[in-house]
Amino acid sequence: MATHLITGAGSGIGAVVAQRLLERGDDIWLLARDARRATELRERFPGAQSLVGNLADPAKLAWAFGQQSLPVDLDSVLHIAGVVELGPIGDTPVKVWNETLAINLVAPAELTRLLLPQLRQSRGHVVFVNSGAGLSAHADWGSYAASKFGLRALADSLRAEEHGGGVRVTTVYPGRTATAMQLKVHQQEGKEYDPQAWIAPESVATAVLTALDLPRDAEITEITVRPGR
Ligand SMILES: NC(=O)c1ccc[n+]([C@@H]2O[C@H](COP(=O)([O-])OP(=O)(O)OC[C@H]3O[C@@H](n4cnc5c(N)ncnc54)[C@H](OP(=O)(O)O)[C@@H]3O)[C@@H](O)[C@H]2O)c1
């Protein structure tokens, strides 16, 4: 039985990953932005433990973790939380840049740093849920794409640094996936939203678990998941 820390378990892809791991008997720790959300997550995923930390304020994560008990043994950290705000660079204020980079890039780096001792001990696994926007940047996707390009660099450097010690690092690049985030994207694009047209969050969760469950002689470094129709 393995122990996993998951961000973004309250919605979309992260919720499916959390449910699957819980159902198979693994221990899960869920990062919640505040105490109220932590209570909701523990009620939704009975048996799960919670950790409170707002990814929008990565500088405070170390302090916040200092006030709580952390998992002693940890086999994986699954970075799934993320935010998006569409808009041309010419109209994107600093607030959007700061929030997007904090939640999508700086917080995953800080969370990884804080949990690396446990991950090294277990020869564990770090999974970053990135995006197709982390591979190519299009008009109106600047701040999100920049955060995800950075997340790819974070994953690649971490893999190069920790590979010798047995820590595995995987980046998953999903295309458009039918979640609350995709509904918001459609609203911002002014398009009608049909969840059937996009990848089911269950399929992205399967990609995450496939990387986790690969036998230890191998490492899936990157997986790109595209809509199948
Ligand atoms: N949906 C897509 O089309 C798509 C495509 C490619 C990549 N992705 C990536 O996939 C990942 C999951 O996305 P999703 O579609 O499942 O999104 P989602 O349904 O909107 O879920 C996002 C999650 O991130 C958490 N989160 C946001 N801000 C946070 C903060 N400040 N502190 C703590 N947690 C915070 C949310 O917490 P609450 O539950 O508390 O709100 C929520 O659980 C993201 O990294 C996204 O960039 C999504």
CSV table of C-alpha atoms and ligand atoms in Angstrom, one decimal:
chain,number,residue,atom,x,y,z
A,1,MET,CA,0.0,0.0,0.0
A,2,ALA,CA,1.5,3.3,-1.1
A,3,THR,CA,1.0,6.8,0.2
A,4,HIS,CA,0.3,9.7,-2.1
A,5,LEU,CA,0.0,13.5,-1.7
A,6,ILE,CA,-2.4,15.0,-4.3
A,7,THR,CA,-3.1,18.6,-5.2
A,8,GLY,CA,-6.3,19.5,-7.0
A,9,ALA,CA,-8.3,16.6,-5.6
A,10,GLY,CA,-11.4,18.7,-5.2
A,11,SER,CA,-12.3,18.8,-8.9
A,12,GLY,CA,-11.8,17.3,-12.3
A,13,ILE,CA,-8.7,15.1,-13.0
A,14,GLY,CA,-7.4,15.3,-9.4
A,15,ALA,CA,-10.8,14.0,-8.0
A,16,VAL,CA,-10.7,11.0,-10.2
A,17,VAL,CA,-7.1,10.2,-9.3
A,18,ALA,CA,-7.9,10.5,-5.6
A,19,GLN,CA,-11.0,8.3,-5.9
A,20,ARG,CA,-9.1,5.6,-7.8
A,21,LEU,CA,-6.2,5.5,-5.3
A,22,LEU,CA,-8.6,5.4,-2.4
A,23,GLU,CA,-10.6,2.6,-3.9
A,24,ARG,CA,-7.6,0.4,-4.4
A,25,GLY,CA,-6.6,0.9,-0.8
A,26,ASP,CA,-3.7,3.4,-1.0
A,27,ASP,CA,-3.3,6.1,1.6
A,28,ILE,CA,-4.0,9.6,0.3
A,29,TRP,CA,-3.2,13.0,1.6
A,30,LEU,CA,-5.1,15.9,-0.1
A,31,LEU,CA,-3.8,19.4,-0.2
A,32,ALA,CA,-6.6,21.9,0.3
A,33,ARG,CA,-6.4,25.7,0.0
A,34,ASP,CA,-8.0,26.3,3.4
A,35,ALA,CA,-9.5,24.5,6.4
A,36,ARG,CA,-13.0,24.6,5.1
A,37,ARG,CA,-12.0,22.9,1.8
A,38,ALA,CA,-9.9,20.4,3.8
A,39,THR,CA,-13.1,19.4,5.7
A,40,GLU,CA,-15.0,19.0,2.5
A,41,LEU,CA,-12.3,16.9,1.0
A,42,ARG,CA,-12.1,14.6,4.0
A,43,GLU,CA,-15.9,14.1,3.8
A,44,ARG,CA,-15.9,13.4,0.1
A,45,PHE,CA,-12.9,11.0,0.4
A,46,PRO,CA,-13.5,9.0,3.6
A,47,GLY,CA,-10.2,7.8,5.0
A,48,ALA,CA,-8.1,10.5,3.3
A,49,GLN,CA,-6.0,12.9,5.3
A,50,SER,CA,-5.7,16.6,4.5
A,51,LEU,CA,-3.0,19.2,4.5
A,52,VAL,CA,-3.9,22.9,4.3
A,53,GLY,CA,-1.8,25.1,2.0
A,54,ASN,CA,-2.8,27.8,-0.5
A,55,LEU,CA,-0.9,27.3,-3.7
A,56,ALA,CA,-1.6,30.9,-4.6
A,57,ASP,CA,0.9,31.8,-1.8
A,58,PRO,CA,3.9,29.5,-2.2
A,59,ALA,CA,6.1,31.5,0.1
A,60,LYS,CA,3.8,30.6,3.0
A,61,LEU,CA,3.7,26.8,2.3
A,62,ALA,CA,6.8,26.0,4.5
A,63,TRP,CA,5.3,27.9,7.4
A,64,ALA,CA,1.9,26.3,6.9
A,65,PHE,CA,3.4,22.8,6.8
A,66,GLY,CA,5.4,23.6,10.0
A,67,GLN,CA,2.0,23.8,11.9
A,68,GLN,CA,0.7,20.4,10.7
A,69,SER,CA,1.8,16.8,10.7
A,70,LEU,CA,3.1,15.7,7.3
A,71,PRO,CA,3.2,12.2,6.0
A,72,VAL,CA,6.2,10.4,7.3
A,73,ASP,CA,6.3,7.9,4.4
A,74,LEU,CA,5.5,9.3,1.0
A,75,ASP,CA,5.6,7.4,-2.3
A,76,SER,CA,4.4,10.0,-4.6
A,77,VAL,CA,3.5,13.7,-5.0
A,78,LEU,CA,0.9,14.3,-7.7
A,79,HIS,CA,0.8,17.9,-8.8
A,80,ILE,CA,-2.7,18.2,-10.4
A,81,ALA,CA,-4.0,21.6,-9.2
A,82,GLY,CA,-4.0,24.4,-11.7
A,83,VAL,CA,-5.7,27.6,-12.9
A,84,VAL,CA,-6.1,29.3,-16.3
A,85,GLU,CA,-7.1,32.9,-17.3
A,86,LEU,CA,-7.3,33.5,-21.0
A,87,GLY,CA,-6.4,36.8,-22.6
A,88,PRO,CA,-4.0,38.5,-24.9
A,89,ILE,CA,-0.7,39.6,-23.4
A,90,GLY,CA,-1.7,43.2,-24.1
A,91,ASP,CA,-4.6,42.9,-21.7
A,92,THR,CA,-3.1,40.6,-19.0
A,93,PRO,CA,-2.5,42.4,-15.7
A,94,VAL,CA,0.4,41.5,-13.3
A,95,LYS,CA,-2.2,40.0,-10.9
A,96,VAL,CA,-3.1,37.3,-13.4
A,97,TRP,CA,0.6,36.6,-14.2
A,98,ASN,CA,1.5,36.4,-10.5
A,99,GLU,CA,-1.5,34.1,-9.6
A,100,THR,CA,-1.0,31.8,-12.6
A,101,LEU,CA,2.7,31.4,-12.1
A,102,ALA,CA,2.3,31.0,-8.3
A,103,ILE,CA,-0.3,28.2,-8.5
A,104,ASN,CA,0.9,26.4,-11.7
A,105,LEU,CA,4.7,26.7,-11.3
A,106,VAL,CA,6.2,28.2,-8.1
A,107,ALA,CA,3.9,26.2,-5.7
A,108,PRO,CA,4.7,22.8,-7.3
A,109,ALA,CA,8.4,23.7,-7.1
A,110,GLU,CA,8.1,24.6,-3.4
A,111,LEU,CA,5.9,21.7,-2.5
A,112,THR,CA,8.4,19.3,-4.2
A,113,ARG,CA,11.2,20.9,-2.3
A,114,LEU,CA,9.4,20.5,1.0
A,115,LEU,CA,8.6,16.8,0.4
A,116,LEU,CA,11.8,15.7,-1.3
A,117,PRO,CA,13.3,14.2,1.9
A,118,GLN,CA,10.4,11.7,2.1
A,119,LEU,CA,10.5,11.1,-1.6
A,120,ARG,CA,14.2,10.3,-1.6
A,121,GLN,CA,13.7,8.0,1.3
A,122,SER,CA,11.1,6.0,-0.5
A,123,ARG,CA,12.7,6.3,-4.0
A,124,GLY,CA,9.3,7.9,-4.8
A,125,HIS,CA,7.6,9.5,-7.8
A,126,VAL,CA,6.7,13.1,-8.7
A,127,VAL,CA,4.0,13.5,-11.4
A,128,PHE,CA,3.3,16.9,-12.9
A,129,VAL,CA,0.0,17.4,-14.8
A,130,ASN,CA,1.1,19.9,-17.5
A,131,SER,CA,-0.9,20.7,-20.6
A,132,GLY,CA,-0.7,20.8,-24.4
A,133,ALA,CA,-0.1,24.5,-23.7
A,134,GLY,CA,3.2,23.5,-22.1
A,135,LEU,CA,4.4,22.3,-25.5
A,136,SER,CA,3.1,25.1,-27.8
A,137,ALA,CA,1.8,28.6,-26.9
A,138,HIS,CA,-1.1,30.1,-28.8
A,139,ALA,CA,-2.7,33.5,-28.9
A,140,ASP,CA,-4.6,34.3,-25.7
A,141,TRP,CA,-2.9,31.5,-23.7
A,142,GLY,CA,0.3,33.4,-22.8
A,143,SER,CA,0.2,33.4,-19.0
A,144,TYR,CA,-1.0,29.8,-18.7
A,145,ALA,CA,1.4,28.5,-21.4
A,146,ALA,CA,4.3,30.3,-19.8
A,147,SER,CA,3.5,28.6,-16.4
A,148,LYS,CA,3.2,25.2,-18.1
A,149,PHE,CA,6.4,25.7,-20.1
A,150,GLY,CA,8.1,26.5,-16.8
A,151,LEU,CA,6.5,23.4,-15.2
A,152,ARG,CA,8.1,21.3,-17.9
A,153,ALA,CA,11.5,22.8,-17.1
A,154,LEU,CA,10.9,22.1,-13.4
A,155,ALA,CA,10.2,18.5,-14.2
A,156,ASP,CA,13.1,18.0,-16.5
A,157,SER,CA,15.6,19.6,-14.1
A,158,LEU,CA,14.2,17.6,-11.1
A,159,ARG,CA,14.5,14.4,-13.1
A,160,ALA,CA,18.1,15.1,-14.0
A,161,GLU,CA,18.9,15.9,-10.4
A,162,GLU,CA,17.1,13.1,-8.6
A,163,HIS,CA,17.3,10.2,-11.2
A,164,GLY,CA,20.5,8.8,-9.6
A,165,GLY,CA,18.8,8.6,-6.2
A,166,GLY,CA,15.9,6.7,-7.7
A,167,VAL,CA,13.2,9.4,-7.7
A,168,ARG,CA,11.1,9.1,-10.8
A,169,VAL,CA,9.5,12.2,-12.5
A,170,THR,CA,6.7,12.2,-15.0
A,171,THR,CA,5.0,15.0,-16.9
A,172,VAL,CA,1.5,14.4,-18.3
A,173,TYR,CA,0.4,16.7,-21.1
A,174,PRO,CA,-3.4,16.4,-21.5
A,175,GLY,CA,-5.3,18.1,-24.3
A,176,ARG,CA,-8.7,19.6,-23.5
A,177,THR,CA,-10.4,17.6,-20.8
A,178,ALA,CA,-14.0,17.8,-19.7
A,179,THR,CA,-13.7,19.5,-16.3
A,180,ALA,CA,-14.7,22.8,-14.6
A,181,MET,CA,-11.5,24.3,-16.0
A,182,GLN,CA,-12.6,23.5,-19.6
A,183,LEU,CA,-16.1,24.9,-19.0
A,184,LYS,CA,-14.4,28.2,-17.9
A,185,VAL,CA,-12.2,28.2,-21.0
A,186,HIS,CA,-15.2,27.8,-23.2
A,187,GLN,CA,-16.9,30.6,-21.4
A,188,GLN,CA,-13.9,32.8,-21.9
A,189,GLU,CA,-13.6,31.8,-25.6
A,190,GLY,CA,-17.3,32.6,-26.0
A,191,LYS,CA,-17.9,29.0,-27.3
A,192,GLU,CA,-20.6,26.5,-26.5
A,193,TYR,CA,-19.4,23.7,-24.2
A,194,ASP,CA,-20.0,20.1,-25.0
A,195,PRO,CA,-18.2,17.9,-22.5
A,196,GLN,CA,-18.6,14.8,-24.8
A,197,ALA,CA,-16.3,16.5,-27.3
A,198,TRP,CA,-13.3,16.4,-25.0
A,199,ILE,CA,-11.1,13.9,-23.1
A,200,ALA,CA,-12.8,12.4,-20.0
A,201,PRO,CA,-10.9,13.2,-16.8
A,202,GLU,CA,-11.0,9.4,-16.1
A,203,SER,CA,-8.7,8.9,-19.2
A,204,VAL,CA,-6.1,11.4,-17.9
A,205,ALA,CA,-6.3,9.8,-14.5
A,206,THR,CA,-5.5,6.5,-16.2
A,207,ALA,CA,-2.4,8.0,-17.7
A,208,VAL,CA,-1.3,9.3,-14.3
A,209,LEU,CA,-1.8,5.9,-12.7
A,210,THR,CA,-0.1,4.1,-15.5
A,211,ALA,CA,3.0,6.2,-14.9
A,212,LEU,CA,2.8,5.5,-11.2
A,213,ASP,CA,2.3,1.8,-11.5
A,214,LEU,CA,5.1,1.1,-14.1
A,215,PRO,CA,7.6,-1.4,-12.6
A,216,ARG,CA,10.6,0.2,-11.1
A,217,ASP,CA,13.0,-0.9,-13.9
A,218,ALA,CA,11.5,1.8,-16.0
A,219,GLU,CA,10.3,5.4,-15.9
A,220,ILE,CA,7.7,7.1,-18.1
A,221,THR,CA,9.1,10.6,-18.4
A,222,GLU,CA,6.4,12.1,-20.5
A,223,ILE,CA,2.9,11.2,-21.7
A,224,THR,CA,0.8,13.3,-24.1
A,225,VAL,CA,-2.9,12.6,-24.0
A,226,ARG,CA,-5.0,13.9,-26.9
A,227,PRO,CA,-8.8,13.8,-27.6
A,228,GLY,CA,-9.6,10.5,-29.3
A,229,ARG,CA,-12.2,11.8,-31.8
B,1,LIG,N1,-9.3,20.6,-18.2
B,1,LIG,C1,-8.4,20.7,-19.2
B,1,LIG,O1,-8.9,20.9,-20.4
B,1,LIG,C2,-7.0,20.6,-19.0
B,1,LIG,C3,-6.1,20.4,-20.1
B,1,LIG,C4,-4.8,20.3,-19.9
B,1,LIG,C5,-4.2,20.4,-18.7
B,1,LIG,N2,-5.0,20.6,-17.6
B,1,LIG,C6,-4.4,20.6,-16.3
B,1,LIG,O2,-4.9,19.6,-15.5
B,1,LIG,C7,-4.9,20.0,-14.1
B,1,LIG,C8,-6.2,19.7,-13.5
B,1,LIG,O3,-7.2,20.5,-14.1
B,1,LIG,P1,-8.7,20.3,-14.1
B,1,LIG,O4,-9.2,20.4,-15.5
B,1,LIG,O5,-9.0,19.0,-13.4
B,1,LIG,O6,-9.2,21.6,-13.3
B,1,LIG,P2,-10.3,21.9,-12.2
B,1,LIG,O7,-11.4,20.9,-12.3
B,1,LIG,O8,-10.6,23.3,-12.4
B,1,LIG,O9,-9.5,21.6,-10.8
B,1,LIG,C9,-8.5,22.5,-10.4
B,1,LIG,C10,-8.1,22.1,-9.0
B,1,LIG,O10,-7.0,23.0,-8.6
B,1,LIG,C11,-7.2,23.4,-7.3
B,1,LIG,N3,-6.6,24.7,-7.0
B,1,LIG,C12,-6.8,25.8,-7.8
B,1,LIG,N4,-6.2,26.9,-7.1
B,1,LIG,C13,-5.7,26.4,-5.9
B,1,LIG,C14,-5.1,27.0,-4.8
B,1,LIG,N5,-4.8,28.3,-4.8
B,1,LIG,N6,-4.7,26.2,-3.8
B,1,LIG,C15,-5.0,24.8,-3.8
B,1,LIG,N7,-5.7,24.2,-4.8
B,1,LIG,C16,-6.0,25.0,-5.9
B,1,LIG,C17,-8.7,23.5,-7.2
B,1,LIG,O11,-9.1,23.5,-5.8
B,1,LIG,P3,-10.6,23.7,-5.4
B,1,LIG,O12,-11.3,22.4,-5.6
B,1,LIG,O13,-10.5,24.1,-4.0
B,1,LIG,O14,-11.2,24.8,-6.3
B,1,LIG,C18,-9.2,22.3,-8.0
B,1,LIG,O15,-9.2,21.1,-7.1
B,1,LIG,C19,-4.4,21.4,-14.1
B,1,LIG,O16,-3.1,21.5,-13.8
B,1,LIG,C20,-4.7,21.9,-15.5
B,1,LIG,O17,-3.8,22.9,-15.9
B,1,LIG,C21,-6.4,20.7,-17.7
